[in-house]
Amino acid sequence: MNHNRKIFITSTALSFMYAALFRSAFNLICGYEDSSNIFYLQLILYLVIVEAINLLFLKMPFKNYLTFAVTEGLVLYPVFLAASYFFNWFSFRDWQAFLLMSLCFAGIYSLVVWHFYSRDRKEADDINSLIK
């Protein structure tokens, strides 16, 4: 249970926070002063799906963390595009919005992966220092 709490709750919270920040900045840049709260409900549903996929990936053996992160990112990107299409998060006909949202996905995913890699690395270093 401690493992689930450390990973799933943290990654969901981080992803939600970064996505809300990117979305708010995007709304301000585009001149939208009002934002619908339905986006945040859609985002939570999307993040639950992402965490379910993440749970499946954690059960698979990977040789290293980079392989895990790249494979998961390649699977989650089409899931993001599908959610974006069904929730109408942006227009697929507008290539600038598509590019911007793809960069936002890459940025958010990279920040979350970096957070967990750094945390796991620190825990491993702490354990190794205790062993010595």
PDB file of C-alpha atoms in Angstrom:
ATOM      1  CA  MET A   1       0.000   0.000   0.000  1.00  0.00           C
ATOM      2  CA  ASN A   2       2.875   2.357   0.798  1.00  0.00           C
ATOM      3  CA  HIS A   3       4.282   1.761  -2.694  1.00  0.00           C
ATOM      4  CA  ASN A   4       0.912   2.624  -4.304  1.00  0.00           C
ATOM      5  CA  ARG A   5       0.594   5.739  -2.171  1.00  0.00           C
ATOM      6  CA  LYS A   6       4.081   6.946  -3.067  1.00  0.00           C
ATOM      7  CA  ILE A   7       3.714   6.369  -6.794  1.00  0.00           C
ATOM      8  CA  PHE A   8       0.106   6.703  -7.900  1.00  0.00           C
ATOM      9  CA  ILE A   9      -1.078   9.506  -5.670  1.00  0.00           C
ATOM     10  CA  THR A  10       2.080  11.501  -6.268  1.00  0.00           C
ATOM     11  CA  SER A  11       2.093  11.038 -10.042  1.00  0.00           C
ATOM     12  CA  THR A  12      -1.601  11.876 -10.301  1.00  0.00           C
ATOM     13  CA  ALA A  13      -1.139  15.006  -8.217  1.00  0.00           C
ATOM     14  CA  LEU A  14       1.936  16.117 -10.147  1.00  0.00           C
ATOM     15  CA  SER A  15       0.330  15.471 -13.515  1.00  0.00           C
ATOM     16  CA  PHE A  16      -2.841  17.309 -12.499  1.00  0.00           C
ATOM     17  CA  MET A  17      -0.885  20.276 -11.185  1.00  0.00           C
ATOM     18  CA  TYR A  18       1.348  20.607 -14.240  1.00  0.00           C
ATOM     19  CA  ALA A  19      -1.556  20.133 -16.658  1.00  0.00           C
ATOM     20  CA  ALA A  20      -3.659  22.717 -14.820  1.00  0.00           C
ATOM     21  CA  LEU A  21      -0.761  25.169 -14.924  1.00  0.00           C
ATOM     22  CA  PHE A  22      -0.086  24.573 -18.625  1.00  0.00           C
ATOM     23  CA  ARG A  23      -3.819  24.828 -19.416  1.00  0.00           C
ATOM     24  CA  SER A  24      -4.190  28.049 -17.437  1.00  0.00           C
ATOM     25  CA  ALA A  25      -1.165  29.555 -19.178  1.00  0.00           C
ATOM     26  CA  PHE A  26      -2.529  28.418 -22.552  1.00  0.00           C
ATOM     27  CA  ASN A  27      -5.890  30.064 -21.785  1.00  0.00           C
ATOM     28  CA  LEU A  28      -4.182  33.310 -20.831  1.00  0.00           C
ATOM     29  CA  ILE A  29      -1.998  33.307 -23.956  1.00  0.00           C
ATOM     30  CA  CYS A  30      -5.040  32.703 -26.164  1.00  0.00           C
ATOM     31  CA  GLY A  31      -7.022  35.409 -24.390  1.00  0.00           C
ATOM     32  CA  TYR A  32      -9.577  33.131 -22.745  1.00  0.00           C
ATOM     33  CA  GLU A  33     -10.390  34.571 -19.379  1.00  0.00           C
ATOM     34  CA  ASP A  34     -12.993  31.965 -18.483  1.00  0.00           C
ATOM     35  CA  SER A  35     -12.180  28.280 -18.302  1.00  0.00           C
ATOM     36  CA  SER A  36     -14.695  25.489 -17.937  1.00  0.00           C
ATOM     37  CA  ASN A  37     -14.336  23.278 -14.888  1.00  0.00           C
ATOM     38  CA  ILE A  38     -15.332  20.297 -17.010  1.00  0.00           C
ATOM     39  CA  PHE A  39     -11.731  20.179 -18.200  1.00  0.00           C
ATOM     40  CA  TYR A  40     -10.550  19.281 -14.709  1.00  0.00           C
ATOM     41  CA  LEU A  41     -13.085  16.456 -14.448  1.00  0.00           C
ATOM     42  CA  GLN A  42     -11.982  15.155 -17.836  1.00  0.00           C
ATOM     43  CA  LEU A  43      -8.377  15.447 -16.732  1.00  0.00           C
ATOM     44  CA  ILE A  44      -8.999  13.371 -13.609  1.00  0.00           C
ATOM     45  CA  LEU A  45     -10.643  10.653 -15.745  1.00  0.00           C
ATOM     46  CA  TYR A  46      -7.675  10.741 -18.133  1.00  0.00           C
ATOM     47  CA  LEU A  47      -5.214  10.490 -15.228  1.00  0.00           C
ATOM     48  CA  VAL A  48      -7.053   7.478 -13.784  1.00  0.00           C
ATOM     49  CA  ILE A  49      -6.660   5.768 -17.171  1.00  0.00           C
ATOM     50  CA  VAL A  50      -2.967   6.744 -17.242  1.00  0.00           C
ATOM     51  CA  GLU A  51      -2.448   5.297 -13.763  1.00  0.00           C
ATOM     52  CA  ALA A  52      -4.123   2.044 -14.806  1.00  0.00           C
ATOM     53  CA  ILE A  53      -1.742   1.811 -17.761  1.00  0.00           C
ATOM     54  CA  ASN A  54       1.155   2.681 -15.459  1.00  0.00           C
ATOM     55  CA  LEU A  55       0.140  -0.138 -13.121  1.00  0.00           C
ATOM     56  CA  LEU A  56       0.306  -2.584 -16.035  1.00  0.00           C
ATOM     57  CA  PHE A  57       3.750  -1.288 -17.037  1.00  0.00           C
ATOM     58  CA  LEU A  58       5.063  -1.676 -13.490  1.00  0.00           C
ATOM     59  CA  LYS A  59       4.298  -5.396 -13.689  1.00  0.00           C
ATOM     60  CA  MET A  60       6.504  -5.769 -16.775  1.00  0.00           C
ATOM     61  CA  PRO A  61      10.245  -6.343 -16.466  1.00  0.00           C
ATOM     62  CA  PHE A  62      12.372  -3.608 -18.040  1.00  0.00           C
ATOM     63  CA  LYS A  63      16.167  -3.583 -18.250  1.00  0.00           C
ATOM     64  CA  ASN A  64      16.474   0.030 -17.100  1.00  0.00           C
ATOM     65  CA  TYR A  65      14.442   3.069 -16.188  1.00  0.00           C
ATOM     66  CA  LEU A  66      15.007   4.831 -19.530  1.00  0.00           C
ATOM     67  CA  THR A  67      13.485   1.912 -21.445  1.00  0.00           C
ATOM     68  CA  PHE A  68      10.501   1.942 -19.111  1.00  0.00           C
ATOM     69  CA  ALA A  69      10.019   5.712 -19.441  1.00  0.00           C
ATOM     70  CA  VAL A  70      10.316   5.792 -23.238  1.00  0.00           C
ATOM     71  CA  THR A  71       8.022   2.779 -23.736  1.00  0.00           C
ATOM     72  CA  GLU A  72       5.423   4.175 -21.373  1.00  0.00           C
ATOM     73  CA  GLY A  73       5.621   7.593 -23.020  1.00  0.00           C
ATOM     74  CA  LEU A  74       5.123   6.066 -26.471  1.00  0.00           C
ATOM     75  CA  VAL A  75       2.013   4.258 -25.224  1.00  0.00           C
ATOM     76  CA  LEU A  76       0.621   7.213 -23.277  1.00  0.00           C
ATOM     77  CA  TYR A  77       0.962   9.719 -26.132  1.00  0.00           C
ATOM     78  CA  PRO A  78      -1.725   8.041 -28.319  1.00  0.00           C
ATOM     79  CA  VAL A  79      -3.896   7.726 -25.197  1.00  0.00           C
ATOM     80  CA  PHE A  80      -3.444  11.471 -24.697  1.00  0.00           C
ATOM     81  CA  LEU A  81      -4.383  12.128 -28.326  1.00  0.00           C
ATOM     82  CA  ALA A  82      -7.487   9.940 -28.014  1.00  0.00           C
ATOM     83  CA  ALA A  83      -8.558  11.709 -24.815  1.00  0.00           C
ATOM     84  CA  SER A  84      -7.901  15.064 -26.480  1.00  0.00           C
ATOM     85  CA  TYR A  85     -10.078  14.087 -29.413  1.00  0.00           C
ATOM     86  CA  PHE A  86     -12.984  12.736 -27.344  1.00  0.00           C
ATOM     87  CA  PHE A  87     -12.867  15.581 -24.808  1.00  0.00           C
ATOM     88  CA  ASN A  88     -12.283  18.276 -27.455  1.00  0.00           C
ATOM     89  CA  TRP A  89      -9.260  19.666 -25.643  1.00  0.00           C
ATOM     90  CA  PHE A  90      -7.921  21.214 -28.838  1.00  0.00           C
ATOM     91  CA  SER A  91      -8.592  21.203 -32.553  1.00  0.00           C
ATOM     92  CA  PHE A  92      -6.645  18.636 -34.511  1.00  0.00           C
ATOM     93  CA  ARG A  93      -7.067  20.819 -37.591  1.00  0.00           C
ATOM     94  CA  ASP A  94      -5.036  23.610 -36.017  1.00  0.00           C
ATOM     95  CA  TRP A  95      -1.453  22.376 -36.337  1.00  0.00           C
ATOM     96  CA  GLN A  96      -0.144  25.034 -33.926  1.00  0.00           C
ATOM     97  CA  ALA A  97      -2.504  23.884 -31.170  1.00  0.00           C
ATOM     98  CA  PHE A  98      -1.606  20.266 -31.947  1.00  0.00           C
ATOM     99  CA  LEU A  99       2.091  21.060 -31.708  1.00  0.00           C
ATOM    100  CA  LEU A 100       1.652  23.102 -28.526  1.00  0.00           C
ATOM    101  CA  MET A 101      -0.386  20.398 -26.795  1.00  0.00           C
ATOM    102  CA  SER A 102       2.095  17.723 -27.916  1.00  0.00           C
ATOM    103  CA  LEU A 103       4.892  19.789 -26.398  1.00  0.00           C
ATOM    104  CA  CYS A 104       2.845  20.224 -23.224  1.00  0.00           C
ATOM    105  CA  PHE A 105       2.403  16.440 -23.033  1.00  0.00           C
ATOM    106  CA  ALA A 106       6.131  15.908 -23.524  1.00  0.00           C
ATOM    107  CA  GLY A 107       6.949  18.559 -20.923  1.00  0.00           C
ATOM    108  CA  ILE A 108       4.549  17.236 -18.310  1.00  0.00           C
ATOM    109  CA  TYR A 109       5.587  13.631 -18.915  1.00  0.00           C
ATOM    110  CA  SER A 110       9.273  14.554 -18.713  1.00  0.00           C
ATOM    111  CA  LEU A 111       8.780  16.445 -15.444  1.00  0.00           C
ATOM    112  CA  VAL A 112       6.907  13.529 -13.867  1.00  0.00           C
ATOM    113  CA  VAL A 113       9.486  10.970 -15.071  1.00  0.00           C
ATOM    114  CA  TRP A 114      12.336  13.177 -13.850  1.00  0.00           C
ATOM    115  CA  HIS A 115      10.675  13.525 -10.419  1.00  0.00           C
ATOM    116  CA  PHE A 116      10.333   9.773  -9.948  1.00  0.00           C
ATOM    117  CA  TYR A 117      13.784   9.008 -11.309  1.00  0.00           C
ATOM    118  CA  SER A 118      15.341  11.557  -8.928  1.00  0.00           C
ATOM    119  CA  ARG A 119      13.350  10.250  -5.980  1.00  0.00           C
ATOM    120  CA  ASP A 120      14.190   6.613  -6.696  1.00  0.00           C
ATOM    121  CA  ARG A 121      17.858   7.488  -7.246  1.00  0.00           C
ATOM    122  CA  LYS A 122      17.982   9.276  -3.879  1.00  0.00           C
ATOM    123  CA  GLU A 123      16.369   6.307  -2.129  1.00  0.00           C
ATOM    124  CA  ALA A 124      18.868   3.928  -3.755  1.00  0.00           C
ATOM    125  CA  ASP A 125      21.781   6.144  -2.695  1.00  0.00           C
ATOM    126  CA  ASP A 126      20.424   6.262   0.875  1.00  0.00           C
ATOM    127  CA  ILE A 127      20.116   2.489   0.982  1.00  0.00           C
ATOM    128  CA  ASN A 128      23.629   2.054  -0.440  1.00  0.00           C
ATOM    129  CA  SER A 129      25.061   4.448   2.155  1.00  0.00           C
ATOM    130  CA  LEU A 130      23.360   2.441   4.921  1.00  0.00           C
ATOM    131  CA  ILE A 131      24.839  -0.783   3.591  1.00  0.00           C
ATOM    132  CA  LYS A 132      28.401   0.584   3.626  1.00  0.00           C
TER     133      LYS A 132
END
